[in-house]
C-alpha atoms as a printed R data frame, in Angstrom:
    type eleno elety resid chain resno       x       y       z
1   ATOM     1    CA   MET     A     1   6.476 -14.114 -13.705
2   ATOM     2    CA   ILE     A     2   3.122 -15.466 -12.922
3   ATOM     3    CA   SER     A     3   3.969 -19.379 -12.257
4   ATOM     4    CA   PHE     A     4   0.375 -20.654 -13.172
5   ATOM     5    CA   ASP     A     5  -1.373 -21.025 -16.612
6   ATOM     6    CA   PHE     A     6  -4.929 -19.529 -16.789
7   ATOM     7    CA   MET     A     7  -7.397 -18.775 -19.614
8   ATOM     8    CA   TYR     A     8  -8.265 -15.104 -20.654
9   ATOM     9    CA   PHE     A     9 -11.723 -14.245 -21.621
10  ATOM    10    CA   GLN     A    10 -13.159 -10.639 -22.556
11  ATOM    11    CA   PRO     A    11 -16.521 -11.130 -23.509
12  ATOM    12    CA   SER     A    12 -18.661  -8.175 -24.979
13  ATOM    13    CA   SER     A    13 -22.025  -8.735 -23.090
14  ATOM    14    CA   ILE     A    14 -23.196  -9.378 -19.934
15  ATOM    15    CA   THR     A    15 -25.311 -12.750 -21.234
16  ATOM    16    CA   GLU     A    16 -21.891 -13.919 -22.427
17  ATOM    17    CA   THR     A    17 -19.530 -13.399 -19.010
18  ATOM    18    CA   ILE     A    18 -22.247 -14.929 -16.997
19  ATOM    19    CA   ASP     A    19 -22.083 -17.732 -19.365
20  ATOM    20    CA   MET     A    20 -18.367 -17.790 -19.193
21  ATOM    21    CA   TYR     A    21 -18.151 -17.741 -15.665
22  ATOM    22    CA   ASN     A    22 -20.423 -20.680 -15.558
23  ATOM    23    CA   GLY     A    23 -18.892 -22.611 -17.659
24  ATOM    24    CA   VAL     A    24 -15.385 -22.490 -16.084
25  ATOM    25    CA   HIS     A    25 -17.014 -23.303 -12.217
26  ATOM    26    CA   GLU     A    26 -19.585 -26.368 -14.210
27  ATOM    27    CA   GLN     A    27 -15.565 -27.717 -15.170
28  ATOM    28    CA   GLY     A    28 -14.605 -27.724 -11.245
29  ATOM    29    CA   GLU     A    29 -12.470 -24.849 -12.093
30  ATOM    30    CA   LYS     A    30 -11.847 -21.315 -10.801
31  ATOM    31    CA   ALA     A    31 -12.873 -18.196 -12.364
32  ATOM    32    CA   MET     A    32 -12.153 -14.602 -11.344
33  ATOM    33    CA   TYR     A    33 -13.271 -11.661 -13.009
34  ATOM    34    CA   ILE     A    34 -11.454  -8.556 -13.546
35  ATOM    35    CA   SER     A    35 -12.315  -4.869 -14.697
36  ATOM    36    CA   GLY     A    36  -8.923  -3.959 -15.209
37  ATOM    37    CA   GLY     A    37  -6.304  -6.401 -13.921
38  ATOM    38    CA   THR     A    38  -3.469  -4.867 -12.525
39  ATOM    39    CA   GLU     A    39  -3.827  -6.095  -8.991
40  ATOM    40    CA   PHE     A    40  -4.374  -9.844 -10.478
41  ATOM    41    CA   ILE     A    41  -1.190  -9.306 -11.837
42  ATOM    42    CA   THR     A    42   0.616  -8.110  -8.550
43  ATOM    43    CA   PHE     A    43  -0.939 -10.569  -6.639
44  ATOM    44    CA   ALA     A    44  -0.348 -13.516  -8.752
45  ATOM    45    CA   ARG     A    45   2.880 -12.913  -9.446
46  ATOM    46    CA   THR     A    46   3.427 -13.631  -5.206
47  ATOM    47    CA   ASN     A    47   0.949 -16.535  -5.387
48  ATOM    48    CA   LYS     A    48  -1.189 -14.751  -3.266
49  ATOM    49    CA   VAL     A    49  -4.450 -14.725  -5.978
50  ATOM    50    CA   TYR     A    50  -5.266 -18.006  -8.653
51  ATOM    51    CA   ALA     A    51  -7.456 -18.547 -10.958
52  ATOM    52    CA   ASP     A    52  -7.886 -20.937 -14.022
53  ATOM    53    CA   ALA     A    53  -9.818 -18.351 -15.535
54  ATOM    54    CA   ILE     A    54  -9.925 -14.525 -15.680
55  ATOM    55    CA   ILE     A    55 -13.224 -12.682 -17.425
56  ATOM    56    CA   ASP     A    56 -11.960  -9.284 -18.015
57  ATOM    57    CA   SER     A    57 -15.314  -7.174 -17.707
58  ATOM    58    CA   LYS     A    58 -13.740  -3.908 -19.667
59  ATOM    59    CA   GLY     A    59 -15.926  -5.504 -23.222
60  ATOM    60    CA   ILE     A    60 -19.141  -5.109 -21.807
61  ATOM    61    CA   PRO     A    61 -20.935  -1.919 -22.279
62  ATOM    62    CA   GLU     A    62 -22.777  -1.320 -19.272
63  ATOM    63    CA   CYS     A    63 -19.382  -1.424 -17.433
64  ATOM    64    CA   ASN     A    64 -17.963   1.487 -19.742
65  ATOM    65    CA   VAL     A    65 -20.551   4.056 -18.762
66  ATOM    66    CA   LEU     A    66 -19.821   7.437 -17.919
67  ATOM    67    CA   GLU     A    67 -22.330   9.845 -17.970
68  ATOM    68    CA   MET     A    68 -24.822  11.575 -16.573
69  ATOM    69    CA   ARG     A    69 -28.482   9.731 -17.011
70  ATOM    70    CA   ASN     A    70 -31.698  11.679 -15.611
71  ATOM    71    CA   ASP     A    71 -30.737  12.881 -12.245
72  ATOM    72    CA   ASP     A    72 -27.984  10.474 -11.679
73  ATOM    73    CA   VAL     A    73 -24.519  10.207 -12.411
74  ATOM    74    CA   VAL     A    74 -23.905   6.511 -13.944
75  ATOM    75    CA   ILE     A    75 -20.095   5.178 -13.758
76  ATOM    76    CA   GLY     A    76 -19.356   1.772 -15.340
77  ATOM    77    CA   ALA     A    77 -17.199  -0.739 -13.045
78  ATOM    78    CA   ALA     A    78 -14.672  -0.844 -16.228
79  ATOM    79    CA   VAL     A    79 -13.648   3.211 -16.230
80  ATOM    80    CA   SER     A    80 -10.575   4.247 -15.413
81  ATOM    81    CA   LEU     A    81  -9.360   6.964 -12.422
82  ATOM    82    CA   ASN     A    82  -8.435   9.042 -14.867
83  ATOM    83    CA   LYS     A    83 -11.376   8.949 -17.128
84  ATOM    84    CA   ILE     A    84 -14.065   9.523 -14.055
85  ATOM    85    CA   THR     A    85 -11.156  12.700 -13.048
86  ATOM    86    CA   ASN     A    86 -11.126  13.997 -16.415
87  ATOM    87    CA   SER     A    87 -15.124  13.998 -16.796
88  ATOM    88    CA   ASN     A    88 -15.203  16.587 -13.703
89  ATOM    89    CA   LEU     A    89 -19.017  14.867 -13.386
90  ATOM    90    CA   PHE     A    90 -18.358  14.121 -10.350
91  ATOM    91    CA   PRO     A    91 -15.505  16.199  -8.823
92  ATOM    92    CA   PHE     A    92 -15.560  14.864  -5.405
93  ATOM    93    CA   LEU     A    93 -14.959  11.293  -6.733
94  ATOM    94    CA   GLY     A    94 -12.810  12.556  -9.130
95  ATOM    95    CA   ALA     A    95 -10.650  14.638  -6.445
96  ATOM    96    CA   THR     A    96 -10.479  11.564  -4.138
97  ATOM    97    CA   VAL     A    97  -9.453   8.864  -6.987
98  ATOM    98    CA   LYS     A    98  -6.824  11.315  -8.373
99  ATOM    99    CA   GLN     A    99  -4.998  10.797  -5.284
100 ATOM   100    CA   ILE     A   100  -4.620   7.320  -5.727
101 ATOM   101    CA   ALA     A   101  -1.013   5.480  -7.404
102 ATOM   102    CA   ASP     A   102   0.618   7.539 -10.335
103 ATOM   103    CA   HIS     A   103  -0.808   8.937 -13.262
104 ATOM   104    CA   THR     A   104   0.338   6.018 -15.802
105 ATOM   105    CA   SER     A   105  -1.318   3.657 -13.068
106 ATOM   106    CA   ARG     A   106  -4.693   5.273 -13.223
107 ATOM   107    CA   ASN     A   107  -5.407   4.720 -16.585
108 ATOM   108    CA   LYS     A   108  -5.136   1.300 -16.122
109 ATOM   109    CA   ILE     A   109  -6.792   1.207 -12.791
110 ATOM   110    CA   THR     A   110 -10.479   0.889 -12.882
111 ATOM   111    CA   ILE     A   111 -13.106   2.404  -9.966
112 ATOM   112    CA   GLY     A   112 -14.417  -1.492  -9.943
113 ATOM   113    CA   GLY     A   113 -11.071  -2.914  -9.497
114 ATOM   114    CA   ASN     A   114  -9.833  -0.282  -6.519
115 ATOM   115    CA   ILE     A   115 -13.444  -0.859  -5.140
116 ATOM   116    CA   ASN     A   116 -12.769  -4.704  -4.643
117 ATOM   117    CA   SER     A   117  -9.355  -4.742  -4.161
118 ATOM   118    CA   LYS     A   118  -7.849  -6.725  -1.562
119 ATOM   119    CA   LEU     A   119  -5.465  -4.202  -0.580
120 ATOM   120    CA   ILE     A   120  -6.811  -2.508   2.650
121 ATOM   121    CA   TYR     A   121  -7.401   1.071   1.349
122 ATOM   122    CA   LYS     A   122  -9.813   1.159  -1.008
123 ATOM   123    CA   GLU     A   123  -9.693   4.760  -1.240
124 ATOM   124    CA   SER     A   124 -12.267   5.566  -4.173
125 ATOM   125    CA   VAL     A   125 -15.028   4.237  -1.936
126 ATOM   126    CA   LEU     A   126 -14.868   7.168   0.642
127 ATOM   127    CA   PRO     A   127 -16.711   9.829  -1.231
128 ATOM   128    CA   LEU     A   128 -19.123   6.995  -2.264
129 ATOM   129    CA   LEU     A   129 -20.259   5.998   0.468
130 ATOM   130    CA   LEU     A   130 -21.030   9.298   1.852
131 ATOM   131    CA   VAL     A   131 -22.896  10.460  -0.904
132 ATOM   132    CA   ASP     A   132 -25.075   6.670  -0.248
133 ATOM   133    CA   ALA     A   133 -24.116   5.434  -3.495
134 ATOM   134    CA   ARG     A   134 -26.085   2.380  -5.449
135 ATOM   135    CA   VAL     A   135 -24.756   0.202  -7.437
136 ATOM   136    CA   LYS     A   136 -25.872  -2.305 -10.284
137 ATOM   137    CA   VAL     A   137 -24.693  -6.267 -10.110
138 ATOM   138    CA   VAL     A   138 -25.839  -9.300 -12.086
139 ATOM   139    CA   LYS     A   139 -25.663 -12.700 -11.250
140 ATOM   140    CA   GLY     A   140 -27.138 -15.362 -13.342
141 ATOM   141    CA   THR     A   141 -30.553 -13.460 -14.543
142 ATOM   142    CA   ASP     A   142 -30.734 -11.534 -11.642
143 ATOM   143    CA   VAL     A   143 -30.008  -7.647 -12.266
144 ATOM   144    CA   ARG     A   144 -30.288  -5.564  -9.107
145 ATOM   145    CA   VAL     A   145 -29.697  -2.080  -7.896
146 ATOM   146    CA   VAL     A   146 -28.491  -1.529  -4.200
147 ATOM   147    CA   SER     A   147 -26.832   0.605  -2.197
148 ATOM   148    CA   LEU     A   148 -23.204   0.370  -1.911
149 ATOM   149    CA   LYS     A   149 -23.489   0.301   1.945
150 ATOM   150    CA   SER     A   150 -25.746  -2.966   2.140
151 ATOM   151    CA   LEU     A   151 -22.718  -4.452  -0.189
152 ATOM   152    CA   PHE     A   152 -19.892  -2.839   1.881
153 ATOM   153    CA   ASP     A   153 -18.697  -4.126   4.969
154 ATOM   154    CA   ARG     A   154 -14.869  -3.572   5.175
155 ATOM   155    CA   LYS     A   155 -14.770  -4.920   1.872
156 ATOM   156    CA   MET     A   156 -17.425  -5.672  -1.082
157 ATOM   157    CA   LYS     A   157 -19.456  -8.702  -0.230
158 ATOM   158    CA   LEU     A   158 -20.498 -10.012  -3.741
159 ATOM   159    CA   SER     A   159 -21.731 -13.606  -3.557
160 ATOM   160    CA   PRO     A   160 -19.586 -16.088  -6.183
161 ATOM   161    CA   GLY     A   161 -20.354 -15.212  -9.312
162 ATOM   162    CA   GLU     A   162 -21.935 -11.787  -9.054
163 ATOM   163    CA   LEU     A   163 -20.404  -9.058 -11.056
164 ATOM   164    CA   LEU     A   164 -20.074  -4.752 -10.347
165 ATOM   165    CA   LEU     A   165 -21.605  -3.439 -13.168
166 ATOM   166    CA   GLN     A   166 -22.166   0.284 -12.284
167 ATOM   167    CA   ILE     A   167 -21.908   2.805  -9.646
168 ATOM   168    CA   ILE     A   168 -25.037   5.063  -9.348
169 ATOM   169    CA   ILE     A   169 -24.907   8.492  -7.294
170 ATOM   170    CA   ASP     A   170 -27.548  10.964  -7.400
171 ATOM   171    CA   SER     A   171 -26.843  14.217  -8.911
172 ATOM   172    CA   SER     A   172 -27.925  16.479  -5.896
173 ATOM   173    CA   TYR     A   173 -24.983  15.729  -4.491
174 ATOM   174    CA   ILE     A   174 -22.371  17.095  -7.246
175 ATOM   175    CA   GLU     A   175 -22.892  20.993  -5.670
176 ATOM   176    CA   LEU     A   176 -21.886  20.185  -1.880
177 ATOM   177    CA   PRO     A   177 -18.981  21.259  -0.317
178 ATOM   178    CA   TYR     A   178 -16.441  18.353  -0.102
179 ATOM   179    CA   ILE     A   179 -12.510  17.586   0.845
180 ATOM   180    CA   SER     A   180 -10.375  15.157   0.297
181 ATOM   181    CA   LEU     A   181  -6.968  14.703   1.692
182 ATOM   182    CA   LYS     A   182  -4.411  11.748   1.527
183 ATOM   183    CA   ARG     A   183  -1.482  11.831   3.744
184 ATOM   184    CA   THR     A   184   1.495   9.672   2.888
185 ATOM   185    CA   LYS     A   185   4.601   9.014   4.306
186 ATOM   186    CA   PHE     A   186   7.298   9.999   1.868
187 ATOM   187    CA   SER     A   187   5.716  11.658  -1.154
188 ATOM   188    CA   LYS     A   188   2.069  12.144  -2.590
189 ATOM   189    CA   VAL     A   189   2.315   8.558  -4.679
190 ATOM   190    CA   GLY     A   190   2.133   5.588  -2.361
191 ATOM   191    CA   TYR     A   191  -0.615   3.897   0.350
192 ATOM   192    CA   PRO     A   192  -2.155   6.472   2.449
193 ATOM   193    CA   VAL     A   193  -0.791   6.710   6.310
194 ATOM   194    CA   VAL     A   194  -4.314   8.733   6.418
195 ATOM   195    CA   SER     A   195  -6.906   9.608   3.927
196 ATOM   196    CA   VAL     A   196 -10.247  11.318   4.998
197 ATOM   197    CA   ALA     A   197 -12.817  12.085   2.543
198 ATOM   198    CA   ALA     A   198 -15.872  14.443   4.150
199 ATOM   199    CA   ILE     A   199 -18.916  16.355   2.525
200 ATOM   200    CA   LEU     A   200 -21.630  18.618   4.205
201 ATOM   201    CA   LYS     A   201 -24.927  18.145   3.890
202 ATOM   202    CA   GLU     A   202 -27.972  20.163   5.265
203 ATOM   203    CA   ASN     A   203 -25.408  21.140   8.029
204 ATOM   204    CA   GLN     A   204 -24.058  18.212   8.722
205 ATOM   205    CA   LEU     A   205 -20.094  16.944   8.106
206 ATOM   206    CA   ARG     A   206 -20.001  13.050   6.863
207 ATOM   207    CA   VAL     A   207 -16.698  11.630   6.796
208 ATOM   208    CA   ALA     A   208 -14.860   8.641   5.521
209 ATOM   209    CA   PHE     A   209 -11.551   6.889   6.147
210 ATOM   210    CA   SER     A   210  -8.936   5.005   5.219
211 ATOM   211    CA   GLY     A   211  -5.544   4.089   6.045
212 ATOM   212    CA   VAL     A   212  -6.918   4.271   9.551
213 ATOM   213    CA   CYS     A   213  -8.027   1.026  10.221
214 ATOM   214    CA   ASP     A   214  -7.425  -2.378   8.284
215 ATOM   215    CA   TYR     A   215 -10.479  -1.482   6.174
216 ATOM   216    CA   PRO     A   216 -12.438   1.862   5.098
217 ATOM   217    CA   PHE     A   217 -15.027   2.705   7.037
218 ATOM   218    CA   ARG     A   218 -17.642   5.400   7.619
219 ATOM   219    CA   SER     A   219 -19.208   5.746  11.250
220 ATOM   220    CA   ASP     A   220 -22.495   6.979  12.386
221 ATOM   221    CA   GLU     A   221 -20.959   7.929  16.074
222 ATOM   222    CA   ILE     A   222 -18.064   9.607  14.418
223 ATOM   223    CA   GLU     A   223 -20.220  12.063  12.563
224 ATOM   224    CA   ALA     A   224 -22.111  12.848  15.527
225 ATOM   225    CA   ILE     A   225 -19.245  13.598  17.661
226 ATOM   226    CA   LEU     A   226 -17.772  15.820  14.691
227 ATOM   227    CA   ASN     A   227 -21.234  17.574  14.502
228 ATOM   228    CA   ASP     A   228 -21.375  18.284  18.172
229 ATOM   229    CA   SER     A   229 -20.588  21.698  18.268
230 ATOM   230    CA   THR     A   230 -21.166  21.954  22.083
231 ATOM   231    CA   ILE     A   231 -17.808  20.197  22.171
232 ATOM   232    CA   PRO     A   232 -14.619  22.260  21.487
233 ATOM   233    CA   ILE     A   233 -13.151  21.442  17.842
234 ATOM   234    CA   VAL     A   234 -10.049  19.753  19.469
235 ATOM   235    CA   ASP     A   235 -12.260  17.902  22.485
236 ATOM   236    CA   ARG     A   236 -14.158  16.216  19.427
237 ATOM   237    CA   ILE     A   237 -10.893  15.199  17.450
238 ATOM   238    CA   ASP     A   238  -9.685  13.146  20.794
239 ATOM   239    CA   LYS     A   239 -13.195  11.950  21.212
240 ATOM   240    CA   VAL     A   240 -12.875  10.307  17.666
241 ATOM   241    CA   LEU     A   241 -10.068   8.799  18.467
242 ATOM   242    CA   GLY     A   242 -11.336   7.063  21.547
243 ATOM   243    CA   ASN     A   243 -14.599   5.901  19.566
244 ATOM   244    CA   LEU     A   244 -12.521   4.315  15.866
245 ATOM   245    CA   PRO     A   245 -14.093   1.002  15.282
246 ATOM   246    CA   SER     A   246 -11.003  -0.930  15.601
247 ATOM   247    CA   SER     A   247  -7.568  -0.467  16.305
248 ATOM   248    CA   ILE     A   248  -5.145   1.972  13.932
249 ATOM   249    CA   VAL     A   249  -3.168   0.493  11.926
250 ATOM   250    CA   ASP     A   250   0.586  -0.214  12.754
251 ATOM   251    CA   ASP     A   251   2.805  -0.956   9.543
252 ATOM   252    CA   LEU     A   252   5.885  -0.128   7.605
253 ATOM   253    CA   GLN     A   253   3.839   2.974   6.547
254 ATOM   254    CA   GLY     A   254   3.348   4.334   9.925
255 ATOM   255    CA   SER     A   255   3.292   3.385  13.881
256 ATOM   256    CA   ARG     A   256   0.408   3.301  15.484
257 ATOM   257    CA   GLU     A   257   1.213   6.585  17.057
258 ATOM   258    CA   TYR     A   258   2.190   8.281  14.082
259 ATOM   259    CA   ARG     A   259  -1.052   7.434  12.397
260 ATOM   260    CA   SER     A   260  -3.169   9.100  15.533
261 ATOM   261    CA   PHE     A   261  -0.580  12.119  14.833
262 ATOM   262    CA   VAL     A   262  -1.337  12.689  10.986
263 ATOM   263    CA   LEU     A   263  -4.999  11.930  12.019
264 ATOM   264    CA   LYS     A   264  -5.564  14.329  14.296
265 ATOM   265    CA   ASN     A   265  -3.870  17.207  12.082
266 ATOM   266    CA   VAL     A   266  -5.932  16.130   9.066
267 ATOM   267    CA   LEU     A   267  -9.260  16.492  10.815
268 ATOM   268    CA   LEU     A   268  -8.198  19.503  12.357
269 ATOM   269    CA   ASP     A   269  -7.542  20.762   8.664
270 ATOM   270    CA   VAL     A   270 -11.364  19.149   7.745
271 ATOM   271    CA   MET     A   271 -12.851  20.903  10.336
272 ATOM   272    CA   GLU     A   272 -11.508  24.098   9.287
273 ATOM   273    CA   GLU     A   273 -12.159  23.787   5.846
274 ATOM   274    CA   MET     A   274 -15.946  22.813   6.319
275 ATOM   275    CA   GLU     A   275 -16.357  25.370   9.523
276 ATOM   276    CA   MET     A   276 -17.533  23.601  11.994
277 ATOM   277    CA   GLY     A   277 -17.037  25.792  14.889
278 ATOM   278    CA   GLU     A   278 -14.094  26.782  17.557
């Protein structure tokens, strides 16, 4: 049960959404954008999040787009994970988000909600970082398209009142070889001990991680190590573990030692699948 009262709005246009947000803000109250609402309910029940008003973006047409547009795949922030997988527009992303939660939950969890999650995992962002995805955001009358990388540093760095509308992916990435692996403690459904997504572009491996550190990341340094064919694969992987951007997570999902063991084995699988040397 949620212990506080809040107003709920579901506007039908970008303009209406921005007006609602500004109206709540001008009254000295806190407004929050949602695109799925599953996480808001979960955290509100435990008093880990609060808002006087929530503004649901699911009614905005631009947030429900899922199509090939010219040379781009365009995905609205309010599109559910299952719709992304079932559309097969971008199989790499579809394969990754298919591993998040259970099937019923993925009907409700949206791509925008997962990217903006308060949890540390945000697994849907992994392939997006690897394919240089762009995002369309709006604040007031300012609509802009920028690289996801410029807004994502451990988490999405949207400014107050800024709304994620769409994710845009260059279609040239669709046919590239990829792999997406997730390892959990007990079953296929659950938070990852380790999630690794990888894609091969121009014979260079790009890799992104979730569950290893307390935020998802892609590292140029780690990619340079994994692509160094002068070093045996086992030595490359050992070197990766010594060059992580922060300490390995140690929690109920898995100890630091266990996560290290799993990460080594997942990277071995990735390197073998991508035929990255001996």
